[in-house]
């Protein structure tokens, strides 16, 4: 006998999610609205866990929890639960939710809703609640109500409806209706694939076995399809209903199962066929059983309830739900301080919770890992509430960083690593990441999608807010002229930045010393605190200028008593102007040597005698401390030149006298000419200045 099993058999994703959610639910105050699926064995397994099945929302107490099964519920149920403080555990299939959304939107647009499906099916009854109950339900392509003829129609279908029948209904409605007909093909794609696959198997097999609950709509559809193409179709709700004698003479048998049928039930049918000697001899059976075994309904991280069947020195033998095959559970995976087989013999027949640790190459279960999982789930709840957590980055992919937190994989998208663009992801490998969860996926592949950027951005925003608040307080309590205390934080070539009550102020280098400095460090020490005077405040641009020299005495303030008229000073020529030269007596104090006080002889400009940088001696001939003025004389310390005697005034010798004065004037002009050449009577001005220095 050749055995063919449909590729797409067993739980669909929506049903699998609903069943796994119900089986793993630990809430003892939870209710299920209607049977989770149309499968007696599964319903019994859920009931055995203590979950209560109710047919009406009125039977769910206020403040408890309720599971909405994959078929969906009317829209109003969500509002009722919210008002009654009932926690909703929504297991509505994604395809059903899509249909609900279409129905609600089209109804709001004023279109008349037509639902292709069975009037009493829970999904159809739920859809009615998304269009105010104003819909036409069609289950027979030959029974289209004439009342929709003049209406704008929107057609949807029950997700498990017959695809062939739906096409016929669409065709007949389009023939009947005079106005627009909008068609939304809402049959679940897995339903369509199953129906196509069932048809193909039925065409090539001599007999067909359809496994699933007798009340399952999608399983009944598969039975109807198989019956159209095969004369020997057998409907089974479980393995116990299989009468092998009816199929033993067929050379080929196809097996399909509905979306609400656990893989384990199909496996049990195969195992029962395997018990027959004739079937065991076939090569195909072993392959089919192996295929079923590999297509386990379990997922990593799932908690399952198992029954203890044996206790040995190596550990336990357990039975999983919907299976008659024992699985070994190592003593190392039991949650006990020390394993004793005798203690577990008394517990044979009892159920224990186990965690699915591995799926391949073999199913591995653990009891002790549940405690770790519970601790992890507690952490998960905290993380889900927004608590920060840390992981070490273990690697990268094209989209971001990856890590692990217990049984959860952690993914940080590149844009969520930090504010701004991250070019090189590899530099984060091995680094600790501070994260906050954006999304937590607890079913299927458990994953936390997280962000470090939001934490860093919040901290930056907090710092900015704190800084702005400090700035406001700072500017509200500071005025020009205030004396403030500040710590020198850093130096630049143009000044020092000083922290005053946490705000950076600038002390320009020109405001550090009255005598001028080349470097900030000539006056101030980094890290040291000084007093400064507020010079300028620019609130708009958040700038404050402060000065250090303004609180220090100026050189002129110390000049009184230090310098007196008649003193001889030694200084450097720092500036030359047409009327004289300025001599730096000390840093901050300059004295003026008028051109007339440079030499006894007349000179045209000071630069003919003096150069900037020359060091000279001079006498203080006038001093005004208050006006910060000092007049100096170089010639006052030079020896006076010999004077030329003048002839006495004589009225009688007027012409001679005038001639004598003319001669002296001519001689003077000649002497001035000689000065300009650098000598007079054999003595240069430089010699005179040198002589003045020596006389000091």
XYZ file of C-alpha atoms in Angstrom:
696
model
C 0.000 0.000 0.000
C 1.276 3.433 -0.933
C 0.493 6.182 1.573
C 0.265 9.832 0.481
C -0.149 12.571 3.051
C -1.012 16.149 2.162
C 1.849 18.603 2.601
C -0.467 21.154 4.193
C -2.043 19.155 6.998
C -2.722 19.918 10.632
C -3.043 23.205 12.448
C -2.949 26.375 10.398
C -1.024 29.302 11.926
C -4.139 30.950 13.367
C -5.409 27.783 15.034
C -1.934 26.852 16.246
C -1.552 30.245 17.922
C -4.952 29.999 19.599
C -4.395 26.433 20.853
C -0.862 27.099 22.104
C -2.033 30.257 23.858
C -4.828 28.375 25.610
C -2.605 25.420 26.578
C 0.123 27.668 27.995
C -2.262 30.020 29.813
C -1.546 30.077 33.551
C -4.376 32.459 34.477
C -6.726 30.415 36.682
C -9.401 33.065 36.282
C -9.561 32.795 32.487
C -12.475 31.829 30.267
C -12.713 30.805 26.615
C -15.613 32.218 24.613
C -16.800 29.146 22.721
C -14.833 26.017 21.906
C -11.314 27.001 20.905
C -11.554 24.830 17.736
C -13.849 22.134 16.392
C -11.794 19.258 17.735
C -13.000 17.270 20.747
C -9.558 16.036 21.804
C -8.063 19.505 21.846
C -11.050 20.971 23.660
C -10.762 18.239 26.318
C -7.040 18.875 26.772
C -7.729 22.581 27.361
C -10.595 21.814 29.759
C -8.304 19.475 31.711
C -6.041 22.460 32.409
C -8.929 24.089 34.237
C -9.891 26.681 31.612
C -13.628 27.252 31.505
C -15.533 27.345 28.212
C -18.539 29.704 28.090
C -20.957 30.376 25.259
C -21.822 33.970 26.184
C -19.827 36.978 27.293
C -22.381 37.439 30.060
C -21.015 34.270 31.669
C -17.557 35.856 32.060
C -17.216 37.556 35.490
C -16.100 41.178 35.691
C -12.355 41.605 36.236
C -11.433 38.179 34.834
C -9.808 37.211 31.508
C -11.397 35.949 28.297
C -9.872 34.265 25.247
C -11.336 35.248 21.882
C -10.788 32.240 19.613
C -9.499 32.385 16.044
C -13.019 32.776 14.577
C -13.278 36.344 15.920
C -16.110 38.170 17.713
C -18.410 41.164 17.041
C -16.790 44.584 17.384
C -18.972 45.487 20.382
C -17.424 42.737 22.509
C -14.185 44.724 22.914
C -16.056 47.712 24.337
C -18.055 45.499 26.689
C -14.883 43.910 28.041
C -13.277 47.303 28.563
C -16.278 48.587 30.517
C -16.383 45.453 32.663
C -12.608 45.414 33.249
C -12.267 42.051 31.497
C -8.799 41.366 30.102
C -8.992 40.263 26.445
C -6.609 37.578 25.171
C -7.257 38.050 21.475
C -6.474 34.993 19.349
C -8.458 36.142 16.319
C -6.869 34.826 13.121
C -5.084 37.488 11.065
C -7.145 36.606 7.973
C -10.361 36.993 9.971
C -9.218 40.386 11.282
C -8.606 41.499 7.700
C -12.161 40.486 6.745
C -13.553 42.310 9.795
C -11.759 45.485 8.744
C -13.087 45.240 5.174
C -16.648 44.697 6.386
C -16.465 47.682 8.765
C -14.990 50.027 6.152
C -17.392 49.029 3.365
C -20.388 49.248 5.676
C -19.289 52.762 6.707
C -19.197 53.700 2.994
C -22.853 52.691 2.678
C -22.327 49.452 0.757
C -24.461 46.389 1.445
C -22.400 43.486 2.820
C -22.782 39.972 1.414
C -21.008 37.196 3.322
C -20.439 33.883 1.534
C -20.446 31.289 4.270
C -22.441 29.157 6.672
C -24.970 31.261 8.627
C -24.336 29.470 11.923
C -20.539 29.430 11.710
C -18.903 31.462 14.555
C -16.768 33.453 12.103
C -19.806 34.538 10.068
C -21.745 35.441 13.220
C -18.754 37.507 14.351
C -18.555 39.334 11.010
C -22.194 40.380 11.371
C -21.098 42.344 14.417
C -18.850 44.549 12.280
C -21.663 45.847 10.066
C -24.463 46.336 12.573
C -25.997 42.964 11.694
C -27.027 44.388 8.296
C -25.647 41.750 5.935
C -26.886 39.051 3.578
C -25.426 35.575 4.120
C -25.221 33.294 1.073
C -24.306 29.599 1.325
C -25.724 28.406 -2.013
C -24.870 29.903 -5.386
C -28.400 29.099 -6.573
C -30.087 30.979 -3.731
C -29.099 34.624 -4.196
C -31.712 36.898 -2.510
C -33.377 39.227 -5.106
C -33.410 41.979 -2.475
C -29.764 42.871 -3.221
C -30.474 43.562 -6.918
C -30.620 47.363 -6.617
C -27.879 47.745 -3.998
C -24.175 48.525 -4.163
C -22.765 45.250 -2.936
C -19.533 44.285 -1.177
C -18.838 40.535 -1.151
C -16.579 38.790 1.360
C -16.347 35.164 2.390
C -15.831 33.025 5.433
C -12.084 32.298 5.504
C -12.652 28.520 5.383
C -15.338 28.603 2.699
C -15.149 26.531 -0.492
C -13.170 28.461 -3.096
C -15.124 26.902 -5.972
C -18.463 27.694 -4.425
C -17.364 31.263 -3.684
C -16.490 31.844 -7.353
C -19.946 30.647 -8.393
C -21.640 32.928 -5.866
C -19.638 35.921 -7.151
C -20.616 35.110 -10.738
C -24.334 34.866 -9.977
C -24.392 38.046 -7.870
C -22.754 40.002 -10.681
C -25.457 38.747 -13.056
C -28.196 39.829 -10.650
C -27.002 43.200 -9.355
C -27.531 46.393 -11.321
C -24.996 48.476 -9.419
C -21.385 48.175 -8.384
C -20.225 44.874 -6.985
C -16.972 45.003 -4.953
C -15.389 41.605 -4.384
C -12.861 40.865 -1.648
C -11.467 37.340 -1.790
C -10.994 36.684 1.887
C -10.625 32.910 1.891
C -7.455 32.025 3.806
C -4.695 31.069 1.362
C -3.913 27.933 3.421
C -7.543 26.885 3.033
C -7.273 27.269 -0.736
C -3.993 25.320 -0.835
C -5.466 22.514 1.274
C -8.509 22.295 -0.993
C -6.381 22.160 -4.151
C -4.068 19.561 -2.629
C -7.045 17.440 -1.486
C -8.441 17.505 -5.008
C -5.108 16.379 -6.492
C -4.700 13.548 -3.992
C -8.276 12.380 -4.471
C -7.738 12.133 -8.221
C -4.715 9.835 -7.931
C -5.589 7.690 -4.886
C -7.993 4.772 -4.670
C -9.079 5.788 -1.160
C -8.965 8.967 0.946
C -8.903 9.442 4.731
C -10.093 12.862 5.948
C -9.036 13.404 9.589
C -10.603 16.072 11.797
C -13.462 17.053 14.073
C -16.891 16.216 12.688
C -18.045 19.781 13.377
C -15.068 21.369 11.655
C -16.230 23.434 8.680
C -12.873 23.409 6.873
C -12.493 19.629 7.367
C -15.989 19.038 5.998
C -15.045 21.110 2.931
C -12.061 18.798 2.353
C -14.340 15.777 2.659
C -16.753 17.216 0.067
C -13.902 17.921 -2.365
C -12.391 14.455 -1.935
C -15.780 12.839 -2.465
C -16.147 14.527 -5.860
C -12.991 12.919 -7.205
C -12.702 9.630 -5.292
C -15.319 6.970 -4.655
C -13.811 5.728 -1.390
C -13.606 8.580 1.141
C -13.601 7.886 4.887
C -14.279 10.600 7.488
C -12.381 10.146 10.806
C -12.457 12.317 13.903
C -9.580 10.286 15.425
C -7.594 7.050 15.030
C -10.123 5.006 16.978
C -12.649 5.422 14.151
C -10.314 3.838 11.594
C -11.510 0.425 10.369
C -8.436 -0.897 8.617
C -10.348 -3.723 6.985
C -12.121 -1.161 4.798
C -8.911 0.162 3.246
C -6.520 -2.801 3.341
C -7.164 -3.779 -0.252
C -6.435 -0.360 -1.761
C -3.081 0.114 -3.421
C -2.928 3.855 -2.690
C -4.413 5.848 0.193
C -4.327 9.636 0.582
C -4.566 11.324 3.987
C -5.630 14.942 4.539
C -6.481 16.749 7.761
C -8.272 19.976 8.539
C -6.831 23.186 9.944
C -8.196 22.305 13.386
C -6.631 18.824 13.426
C -3.419 18.346 15.467
C -0.571 16.614 13.655
C -0.574 14.084 16.480
C -4.042 12.828 15.472
C -2.872 12.185 11.928
C 0.182 10.443 13.340
C -2.023 8.202 15.488
C -3.963 7.164 12.370
C -0.678 6.227 10.700
C 0.547 4.345 13.754
C -2.664 2.329 13.826
C -2.165 1.468 10.147
C 1.418 0.537 10.982
C 0.207 -1.968 13.575
C -1.143 -4.074 10.706
C 1.520 -6.518 9.544
C 0.770 -5.949 5.904
C 1.242 -2.255 6.243
C 4.445 -2.584 8.186
C 6.002 -4.374 5.259
C 5.583 -1.399 2.971
C 8.474 1.009 2.524
C 6.304 4.127 2.289
C 4.846 3.899 5.784
C 8.130 4.482 7.588
C 8.750 7.582 5.469
C 5.299 8.950 6.195
C 5.570 8.379 9.947
C 8.996 10.018 9.951
C 7.538 12.967 8.107
C 4.811 13.369 10.704
C 7.352 13.065 13.515
C 9.474 15.799 11.957
C 6.487 18.087 11.558
C 6.078 18.468 15.302
C 3.508 20.911 16.537
C 5.791 21.977 19.338
C 7.911 25.089 19.307
C 11.044 26.014 21.179
C 10.292 27.715 24.484
C 6.759 26.299 24.713
C 5.492 24.734 27.950
C 3.623 21.452 27.417
C 1.808 19.221 29.858
C 2.978 15.599 29.886
C 1.877 12.462 31.740
C 4.409 10.346 33.644
C 4.235 6.761 32.359
C 7.430 5.197 33.762
C 10.263 5.921 36.222
C 13.717 4.398 35.746
C 17.201 5.052 37.074
C 17.956 7.183 33.980
C 14.850 9.325 34.323
C 11.207 9.311 33.285
C 9.185 8.123 30.324
C 6.390 10.588 29.528
C 3.445 10.864 27.161
C 2.694 14.126 25.398
C -0.821 15.347 24.482
C -2.372 13.647 21.422
C 0.397 11.013 21.318
C 0.701 7.370 22.360
C 4.473 7.245 21.907
C 6.619 7.581 25.031
C 9.445 10.107 25.179
C 12.444 9.862 27.494
C 12.995 12.671 29.995
C 16.505 12.658 31.464
C 16.817 12.897 35.246
C 19.146 15.852 34.672
C 16.181 17.812 33.294
C 13.953 17.245 36.348
C 13.452 20.055 38.838
C 14.672 18.258 41.946
C 17.725 18.433 44.189
C 18.476 14.724 43.820
C 16.642 12.256 41.569
C 15.123 9.150 43.169
C 13.193 6.840 40.831
C 11.186 5.349 43.739
C 9.706 8.747 44.555
C 8.460 9.124 40.979
C 6.931 5.629 40.766
C 4.151 6.859 43.026
C 3.600 9.770 40.607
C 2.956 7.625 37.511
C -0.202 8.912 35.841
C 0.311 12.454 37.142
C 0.966 15.341 34.782
C 3.955 17.656 34.862
C 4.795 20.818 32.958
C 7.809 20.638 30.651
C 9.652 23.209 28.567
C 10.482 22.488 24.935
C 14.240 23.115 24.834
C 15.184 21.732 21.420
C 13.292 20.452 18.364
C 16.114 19.050 16.255
C 17.523 16.496 15.810
C 15.272 15.170 18.575
C 12.654 16.722 20.801
C 14.269 17.733 24.104
C 12.170 18.625 27.146
C 13.116 20.047 30.545
C 11.330 20.616 33.817
C 14.058 22.526 35.617
C 14.258 25.069 32.800
C 10.723 26.178 33.604
C 11.942 27.976 36.706
C 14.472 29.816 34.574
C 11.709 30.561 32.095
C 9.452 31.913 34.845
C 12.201 34.204 36.048
C 12.751 35.209 32.447
C 9.049 35.891 31.944
C 9.032 38.060 35.064
C 11.914 39.999 33.540
C 10.033 40.048 30.237
C 7.048 41.644 31.957
C 9.314 44.332 33.398
C 10.933 44.865 30.020
C 7.515 45.059 28.382
C 6.536 47.781 30.852
C 9.481 49.858 29.640
C 12.243 48.889 32.056
C 15.779 49.249 30.768
C 17.800 46.065 30.342
C 21.323 45.226 29.217
C 22.816 42.609 26.914
C 26.193 42.077 25.306
C 26.166 42.370 21.522
C 27.093 38.983 20.079
C 27.064 39.854 16.394
C 25.600 41.837 13.535
C 23.491 41.348 10.462
C 22.556 43.620 7.578
C 19.873 45.296 9.628
C 21.529 45.851 12.996
C 22.897 44.185 16.145
C 21.923 40.820 17.620
C 22.168 39.271 21.071
C 20.411 36.810 23.366
C 18.431 37.196 26.608
C 17.541 33.759 27.944
C 15.350 32.084 25.341
C 14.693 35.426 23.645
C 16.755 36.591 20.721
C 17.402 40.339 20.848
C 17.575 42.512 17.739
C 18.573 46.181 17.675
C 17.899 47.819 14.271
C 20.790 49.986 13.055
C 18.709 53.150 13.359
C 17.986 52.306 17.011
C 21.618 51.997 18.157
C 22.133 55.690 18.855
C 20.976 59.081 17.575
C 22.481 59.582 14.144
C 23.780 57.219 11.491
C 25.968 54.260 12.461
C 28.291 53.287 9.629
C 30.306 50.490 11.232
C 28.159 48.009 13.165
C 31.050 45.681 13.986
C 32.542 48.086 16.529
C 29.610 47.277 18.840
C 30.399 43.546 18.954
C 31.289 42.526 22.507
C 29.996 45.849 23.879
C 27.236 46.120 26.478
C 24.064 47.665 25.105
C 21.550 49.540 27.243
C 18.151 48.785 25.761
C 14.431 49.359 25.986
C 11.981 47.018 24.271
C 10.070 48.300 21.249
C 8.294 44.996 20.596
C 8.260 41.570 22.262
C 7.308 38.495 20.268
C 6.375 35.719 22.674
C 5.055 33.195 20.196
C 6.922 31.292 17.518
C 10.500 32.546 17.494
C 10.709 34.521 20.731
C 12.288 37.867 20.011
C 12.755 41.259 21.598
C 13.170 44.165 19.211
C 14.861 46.882 21.222
C 16.377 50.339 21.052
C 19.357 51.966 22.716
C 18.717 55.214 20.861
C 15.570 56.054 22.840
C 17.501 55.806 26.118
C 20.390 57.927 24.872
C 17.986 60.447 23.346
C 15.998 60.706 26.575
C 19.179 61.269 28.548
C 20.315 63.892 26.045
C 16.927 65.589 26.210
C 17.052 65.483 30.021
C 20.512 67.051 29.991
C 19.358 69.715 27.548
C 16.297 70.453 29.680
C 18.429 70.647 32.800
C 20.897 72.885 31.010
C 18.133 75.198 29.796
C 16.695 75.401 33.290
C 20.120 76.215 34.714
C 20.649 78.805 31.995
C 17.333 80.466 32.821
C 18.219 80.543 36.505
C 21.704 81.781 35.679
C 20.603 84.675 33.490
C 17.839 85.583 35.933
C 20.341 86.174 38.720
C 23.341 87.738 36.998
C 24.011 91.371 36.046
C 26.822 93.395 34.515
C 29.213 94.477 37.273
C 28.588 91.431 39.482
C 31.572 89.769 41.121
C 31.327 86.023 40.514
C 33.398 82.991 41.392
C 34.340 80.616 38.603
C 36.466 77.581 37.883
C 38.836 77.724 34.917
C 37.832 74.760 32.726
C 39.923 75.185 29.574
C 42.213 77.634 27.828
C 42.351 78.777 24.208
C 44.558 81.209 22.331
C 41.885 83.901 22.689
C 40.938 83.440 26.333
C 39.731 81.159 29.105
C 36.382 79.410 29.518
C 35.267 79.640 33.108
C 32.409 77.709 34.729
C 30.239 80.039 36.765
C 27.407 78.144 38.485
C 27.653 75.509 35.746
C 27.537 78.002 32.871
C 30.513 78.605 30.554
C 31.660 82.233 30.526
C 34.519 83.675 28.474
C 37.351 85.667 29.984
C 39.041 87.169 26.935
C 42.814 87.188 27.034
C 42.777 91.008 26.880
C 40.786 91.022 30.150
C 43.196 88.855 32.113
C 45.953 91.363 32.865
C 46.466 95.125 32.680
C 49.895 94.575 31.247
C 48.850 92.131 28.515
C 49.788 88.428 28.288
C 50.630 85.955 25.529
C 48.968 82.917 27.164
C 46.077 82.301 29.545
C 48.358 80.087 31.621
C 50.589 83.116 32.352
C 47.806 84.381 34.635
C 45.335 81.565 35.382
C 45.714 77.887 36.308
C 43.383 75.254 34.779
C 41.087 73.743 37.418
C 41.588 76.559 39.888
C 38.849 78.908 41.116
C 39.129 82.710 40.892
C 36.924 85.751 41.196
C 35.858 87.590 38.051
C 33.832 90.648 37.147
C 30.857 90.393 34.763
C 31.566 92.708 31.800
C 28.873 91.875 29.236
C 25.700 89.704 29.044
C 24.120 88.519 25.784
C 21.002 86.559 26.811
C 19.849 86.009 23.234
C 23.054 84.241 22.210
C 23.703 82.780 25.671
C 27.071 84.512 26.094
C 28.656 86.134 29.138
C 31.985 87.983 29.108
C 33.944 88.269 32.345
C 37.213 89.909 33.323
C 39.971 89.025 35.741
C 42.146 92.135 35.460
C 39.237 94.370 36.445
C 39.575 93.069 39.989
C 43.369 93.495 40.040
C 45.217 96.776 40.801
C 46.524 98.651 37.782
C 50.255 99.570 37.586
C 49.365 103.256 37.939
C 47.541 102.483 41.191
C 50.895 101.383 42.603
C 52.909 104.206 41.072
C 52.368 106.736 43.863
C 55.467 106.826 46.042
C 57.223 104.468 43.716
C 57.995 107.220 41.184
C 58.708 110.901 41.880
C 59.664 113.975 39.897
C 63.422 114.048 39.523
C 63.855 110.265 39.570
C 66.023 108.726 36.875
C 64.320 105.756 35.209
C 65.593 103.147 32.759
C 63.116 102.124 30.056
C 62.538 100.903 26.545
C 61.276 102.876 23.561
C 57.936 101.275 22.654
C 56.370 103.850 20.380
C 57.540 106.841 18.335
C 55.246 109.643 17.239
C 55.997 112.942 15.470
C 55.965 114.886 18.729
C 58.055 112.488 20.813
C 58.667 108.930 21.994
C 56.929 106.771 24.583
C 59.156 104.961 27.014
C 57.900 101.865 28.855
C 58.921 102.478 32.432
C 57.338 99.165 33.511
C 54.466 96.984 32.257
C 51.439 99.270 32.187
C 53.275 102.553 32.748
C 54.581 104.587 29.836
C 56.254 107.993 29.941
C 56.451 110.568 27.144
C 59.709 112.127 26.065
C 58.720 115.190 24.079
C 60.818 115.815 21.014
C 62.170 118.933 22.715
C 63.388 116.785 25.657
C 65.396 114.325 23.652
C 68.421 116.562 23.094
C 69.709 120.038 23.733
C 70.083 120.432 20.039
C 67.135 120.881 17.761
C 66.012 117.673 15.900
C 63.395 117.352 13.214
C 61.768 114.038 14.339
C 62.427 111.608 17.219
C 63.053 108.759 14.786
C 66.230 110.402 13.577
C 67.677 109.752 17.022
C 65.645 106.930 18.617
C 64.414 103.522 17.462
C 61.695 101.291 18.910
C 63.423 98.860 21.245
C 66.201 101.216 22.307
C 66.851 101.219 26.034
C 67.417 104.696 27.481
C 67.726 106.575 30.775
C 65.504 109.572 31.404
C 64.512 111.905 34.214
C 60.937 112.319 35.417
C 60.198 115.975 34.911
C 56.422 115.866 35.476
C 54.102 113.272 37.078
C 50.266 113.156 37.336
C 49.218 109.873 38.987
C 45.506 110.565 38.678
C 45.762 111.379 34.980
C 48.202 108.478 34.484
C 50.735 110.780 32.828
C 54.499 110.906 33.170
C 56.764 113.327 31.268
C 60.359 112.361 30.803
C 63.520 114.083 29.644
C 66.599 112.499 28.175
C 68.469 115.756 27.691
C 68.045 116.522 31.390
C 70.650 113.923 32.214
C 72.947 114.890 29.323
C 75.808 117.412 29.826
C 74.888 120.823 28.563
C 76.817 121.921 25.416
C 79.011 125.051 25.550
C 76.996 128.194 24.989
C 78.019 130.847 22.355
C 78.398 134.311 23.928
C 76.190 137.004 22.592
C 77.393 140.594 21.829
C 75.780 143.256 23.986
C 73.050 145.204 22.505
C 74.393 148.526 21.233
C 72.351 151.112 19.493
C 75.389 152.496 17.808
C 76.550 149.232 16.375
C 73.172 148.199 15.063
C 74.335 147.129 11.650
C 77.265 145.177 13.136
C 75.027 143.544 15.675
C 72.547 142.504 13.031
C 75.452 141.137 11.027
C 76.731 139.242 14.033
C 73.238 137.713 14.619
C 73.009 136.790 10.955
C 76.451 135.119 11.173
C 75.379 133.169 14.284
C 72.137 132.146 12.573
C 74.082 130.981 9.543
C 76.385 129.054 11.860
C 73.351 127.528 13.557
C 71.925 126.434 10.239
C 75.263 124.865 9.456
C 75.243 123.081 12.800
C 71.690 121.754 12.171
C 72.987 120.466 8.901
C 75.787 118.771 10.763
C 73.181 117.191 13.281
C 71.328 115.731 10.409
C 74.590 114.119 9.336
C 75.009 112.762 12.876
C 77.722 115.043 14.387
C 78.215 118.414 15.953
C 81.567 119.803 16.952
C 82.971 116.290 16.542
C 80.424 114.706 18.982
C 77.449 112.579 17.773
C 74.009 112.390 19.406
C 74.603 108.683 19.891
C 77.732 109.557 21.893
C 75.708 111.951 23.985
C 73.053 109.313 24.705
C 75.742 106.814 25.524
C 77.291 109.347 27.820
C 73.885 109.815 29.493
C 73.627 106.089 30.118
C 77.117 106.020 31.634
C 76.265 108.939 33.877
C 73.397 106.943 35.336
